[in-house]
Coordinates of C-alpha atoms and ligand atoms in Angstrom, one line a residue:
M1 CA 92.1 122.5 113.6
G2 CA 94.8 122.3 110.9
G3 CA 97.9 120.2 111.1
S4 CA 100.0 117.6 109.3
F5 CA 99.2 115.2 112.2
D6 CA 102.3 113.1 111.2
P7 CA 101.4 111.4 113.5
V8 CA 98.5 112.8 115.6
H9 CA 99.5 112.6 119.3
I10 CA 98.1 113.5 122.7
G11 CA 99.3 117.1 122.5
H12 CA 97.0 117.7 119.5
L13 CA 94.1 116.0 121.3
V14 CA 94.5 118.0 124.5
T15 CA 94.9 121.2 122.4
A16 CA 91.5 120.4 120.7
Q17 CA 89.8 119.6 124.0
E18 CA 91.2 122.7 125.7
S19 CA 90.1 124.9 122.8
L20 CA 86.6 123.4 122.9
E21 CA 86.2 124.4 126.5
R22 CA 88.1 127.7 126.6
F23 CA 86.4 129.1 123.5
E24 CA 83.1 127.4 124.0
L25 CA 83.2 125.7 120.6
D26 CA 80.5 123.3 119.4
I27 CA 82.9 121.0 117.5
V28 CA 86.5 120.7 116.5
V29 CA 87.1 119.6 113.0
F30 CA 90.5 118.0 112.5
M31 CA 91.6 119.1 109.0
V32 CA 94.4 116.9 108.0
T33 CA 96.8 118.6 105.6
G34 CA 96.9 117.1 102.1
T35 CA 99.7 118.4 99.9
H36 CA 101.4 120.8 102.3
P37 CA 102.2 124.4 100.9
T38 CA 105.8 124.4 102.2
K39 CA 106.7 120.7 102.9
P40 CA 106.3 118.8 99.6
K41 CA 106.8 115.5 101.3
L42 CA 105.4 114.7 104.7
T43 CA 106.6 111.4 106.2
A44 CA 103.4 109.4 106.2
S45 CA 100.9 109.6 103.3
P46 CA 97.7 111.6 103.6
E47 CA 95.7 108.4 103.8
H48 CA 97.8 107.1 106.7
R49 CA 97.7 110.5 108.5
L50 CA 93.9 110.7 108.0
A51 CA 93.4 107.1 109.2
M52 CA 95.4 107.7 112.4
T53 CA 93.5 111.0 113.1
R54 CA 90.2 109.1 112.7
L55 CA 91.4 106.4 115.2
A56 CA 92.6 109.0 117.7
T57 CA 89.4 111.1 117.7
A58 CA 86.8 108.2 117.4
T59 CA 85.6 108.3 121.0
N60 CA 85.0 112.0 121.2
D61 CA 81.6 113.2 119.9
S62 CA 82.8 116.7 119.7
F63 CA 85.7 115.8 117.4
E64 CA 85.2 115.4 113.6
V65 CA 87.8 114.6 111.0
S66 CA 87.7 116.1 107.5
D67 CA 89.3 114.5 104.4
W68 CA 88.7 117.7 102.3
E69 CA 92.3 118.7 102.1
T70 CA 93.6 115.2 101.5
R71 CA 91.1 114.8 98.6
Q72 CA 92.4 117.8 96.8
R73 CA 94.8 117.1 93.9
E74 CA 96.8 120.2 94.4
V75 CA 98.6 122.0 97.2
T76 CA 96.1 123.0 99.9
Y77 CA 96.3 126.5 101.3
T78 CA 94.4 127.4 104.5
I79 CA 92.6 130.2 102.6
D80 CA 91.0 127.6 100.3
T81 CA 90.0 125.4 103.3
M82 CA 88.4 128.3 105.1
R83 CA 86.5 129.4 102.0
H84 CA 85.3 125.8 101.7
L85 CA 84.2 125.7 105.3
H86 CA 82.4 129.0 105.1
A87 CA 80.5 127.7 102.1
T88 CA 79.6 124.4 103.9
Y89 CA 78.5 125.5 107.3
P90 CA 75.5 127.8 108.1
A91 CA 76.1 131.5 107.3
D92 CA 76.2 132.5 111.0
T93 CA 78.9 130.0 112.0
V94 CA 81.8 131.5 113.8
F95 CA 85.2 129.9 112.9
F96 CA 88.4 129.5 114.9
F97 CA 91.5 128.1 113.2
I98 CA 93.6 126.2 115.7
T99 CA 97.2 125.3 115.0
G100 CA 100.7 125.5 116.5
S101 CA 101.8 129.1 117.3
D102 CA 104.9 128.7 115.1
A103 CA 102.6 128.2 112.2
V104 CA 100.4 131.2 113.3
F105 CA 103.4 133.5 113.3
E106 CA 103.9 132.8 109.6
I107 CA 100.3 133.4 108.5
L108 CA 101.1 136.8 107.0
E109 CA 103.2 134.9 104.4
W110 CA 100.3 132.5 103.6
K111 CA 98.3 132.8 100.4
D112 CA 95.7 135.6 100.5
S113 CA 96.4 136.4 104.1
A114 CA 94.4 139.6 104.1
E115 CA 91.3 137.7 103.3
L116 CA 92.2 134.9 105.6
A117 CA 92.3 137.4 108.5
G118 CA 88.6 137.9 108.1
L119 CA 87.6 134.3 107.9
A120 CA 88.6 133.0 111.3
T121 CA 89.9 133.9 114.7
F122 CA 93.2 132.1 115.2
I123 CA 94.3 130.0 118.2
G124 CA 98.0 129.4 118.5
A125 CA 98.9 126.5 120.7
T126 CA 102.3 126.7 122.4
R127 CA 104.5 124.2 124.2
P128 CA 105.6 124.7 127.8
G129 CA 108.7 126.9 128.0
Y130 CA 107.8 128.8 124.8
H131 CA 108.5 132.5 125.3
I132 CA 105.1 133.6 124.1
E133 CA 105.3 137.2 125.1
H134 CA 108.6 137.6 123.4
A135 CA 107.2 135.9 120.3
K136 CA 104.1 138.1 120.3
Q137 CA 106.1 141.2 120.5
A138 CA 108.4 140.1 117.7
H139 CA 105.4 139.4 115.5
A140 CA 103.1 142.2 116.7
E141 CA 103.3 144.4 113.7
A142 CA 102.9 141.5 111.3
L143 CA 99.9 140.1 113.1
Q144 CA 98.0 143.3 113.8
S145 CA 95.2 142.5 111.2
F146 CA 94.7 139.0 112.7
E147 CA 92.7 138.1 115.8
V148 CA 94.9 135.6 117.6
N149 CA 94.5 133.8 120.9
Y150 CA 97.3 131.9 122.5
L151 CA 96.9 128.7 124.5
E152 CA 99.7 127.1 126.4
V153 CA 99.2 123.3 126.4
P154 CA 101.5 121.3 128.7
A155 CA 100.8 118.1 126.7
L156 CA 102.4 119.7 123.7
A157 CA 105.7 118.8 125.2
V158 CA 105.0 115.8 122.9
S159 CA 105.8 116.4 119.3
S160 CA 105.3 114.5 116.1
T161 CA 109.0 114.9 115.3
D162 CA 110.0 113.2 118.6
I163 CA 107.5 110.4 118.0
R164 CA 108.9 109.7 114.5
A165 CA 112.4 109.7 115.9
R166 CA 111.3 107.3 118.7
V167 CA 109.8 104.8 116.2
Q168 CA 112.9 105.0 114.0
E169 CA 115.1 104.3 117.1
K170 CA 112.8 101.5 118.3
R171 CA 111.9 103.4 121.5
S172 CA 108.5 103.3 123.0
I173 CA 105.7 105.7 121.9
R174 CA 103.3 104.3 124.4
Y175 CA 101.2 107.0 126.1
L176 CA 102.4 109.6 123.7
V177 CA 99.9 108.5 121.1
G178 CA 96.8 106.4 121.6
D179 CA 97.1 102.7 121.6
D180 CA 95.1 102.5 118.3
V181 CA 97.5 104.9 116.7
A182 CA 100.6 103.1 118.0
A183 CA 99.2 99.8 116.7
Y184 CA 98.5 101.4 113.3
I185 CA 102.0 102.8 113.1
Y186 CA 103.5 99.4 113.7
E187 CA 101.1 97.5 111.5
H188 CA 101.8 99.8 108.5
D189 CA 105.5 100.1 109.3
L190 CA 105.4 103.9 109.4
Y191 CA 108.4 106.1 110.4
R192 CA 110.9 103.2 110.4
G193 CA 112.8 104.4 107.4
G194 CA 113.6 108.0 108.6
M195 CA 112.3 111.3 109.5
Ligands
LIG1 P1 104.2 122.7 111.4 O1 104.9 123.9 110.8 O2 104.6 121.3 111.1 O3 104.0 122.9 112.9 C1 104.5 124.0 113.6 C2 104.4 123.7 115.1 O4 103.1 123.7 115.5 C3 105.0 122.3 115.4 O5 105.6 122.4 116.7 C4 103.8 121.4 115.5 O6 103.9 120.3 116.4 C5 102.7 122.4 116.0 N1 101.4 122.0 115.5 C6 101.0 121.8 114.2 N2 99.7 121.6 114.1 C7 99.2 121.7 115.4 C8 97.9 121.6 116.0 N3 96.9 121.4 115.2 N4 97.8 121.7 117.3 C9 98.9 121.9 118.1 N5 100.1 122.0 117.6 C10 100.3 121.9 116.3 O7 102.6 122.9 111.1 P2 101.9 122.2 110.0 O8 101.2 121.0 110.6 O9 102.8 122.0 108.8 O10 100.8 123.3 109.5 C11 99.9 123.8 110.5 C12 98.6 124.3 109.7 O11 99.0 125.5 109.0 C13 98.1 123.3 108.7 O12 96.7 123.3 108.6 C14 98.7 123.8 107.3 O13 97.9 123.4 106.2 C15 98.6 125.3 107.6 N6 99.6 126.0 106.7 C16 99.1 126.8 105.7 C17 99.9 127.5 104.9 C18 99.3 128.3 103.8 O14 98.1 128.3 103.6 N7 100.1 128.9 103.0 C19 101.3 127.4 105.1 C20 101.8 126.6 106.1 C21 100.9 125.9 107.0 P3 103.7 118.8 115.8 O15 104.8 118.6 114.8 O16 103.9 118.0 117.0 O17 102.3 118.8 115.2

């Protein structure tokens, strides 16, 4: 499961749990983006985003967190991550790459996308109210070489952008992120200075 997780919230966790059950996965590995291909500066540092993701997932034995992307010195592209995972796990492992559907619709523009299409089945998580059929049609031609499943996740009404705005405006983020994550955000004074 790839994402900036800036910060990780209940929408991400429900997406992971839903994917686990719907696609009968053994584990979900949260792959925290290091240096993002298109967003040179995410709001919280890779170390903070990794620490919050670890806190959020700690009680679920089926969730793991990888620091592989955050340890890379250069921009991390999903193709490099998938190559790394294929080299790490047993040869017969079947991979799904879970992320937001907005991101999935752009995969054709990602580095080495033709190869990427063969390295994973994609799961695009959508928020309620998202016109998925319309979006699928609009991107049908572009995505024809990719295997993509879509998953509507009501809890994705929560977004990282909204959580950052709430912290900045001194509004509550209780129940939108886990208590541990909220405590971490306040302790480290994250997201107070802007979006
Ligand atoms: P993004 O563009 O910030 O997010 C797009 C939408 O998807 C947002 O609404 C976001 O909501 C949601 N989203 C993101 N990750 C999600 C997840 N794991 N589960 C459910 N919803 C999710 O996406 P991003 O986080 O920057 O990138 C997503 C993944 O694509 C990352 O792994 C990134 O490395 C990869 N990527 C690769 C390339 C490339 O290889 N060239 C280019 C771009 C992105 P929230 O803001 O609430 O999370």
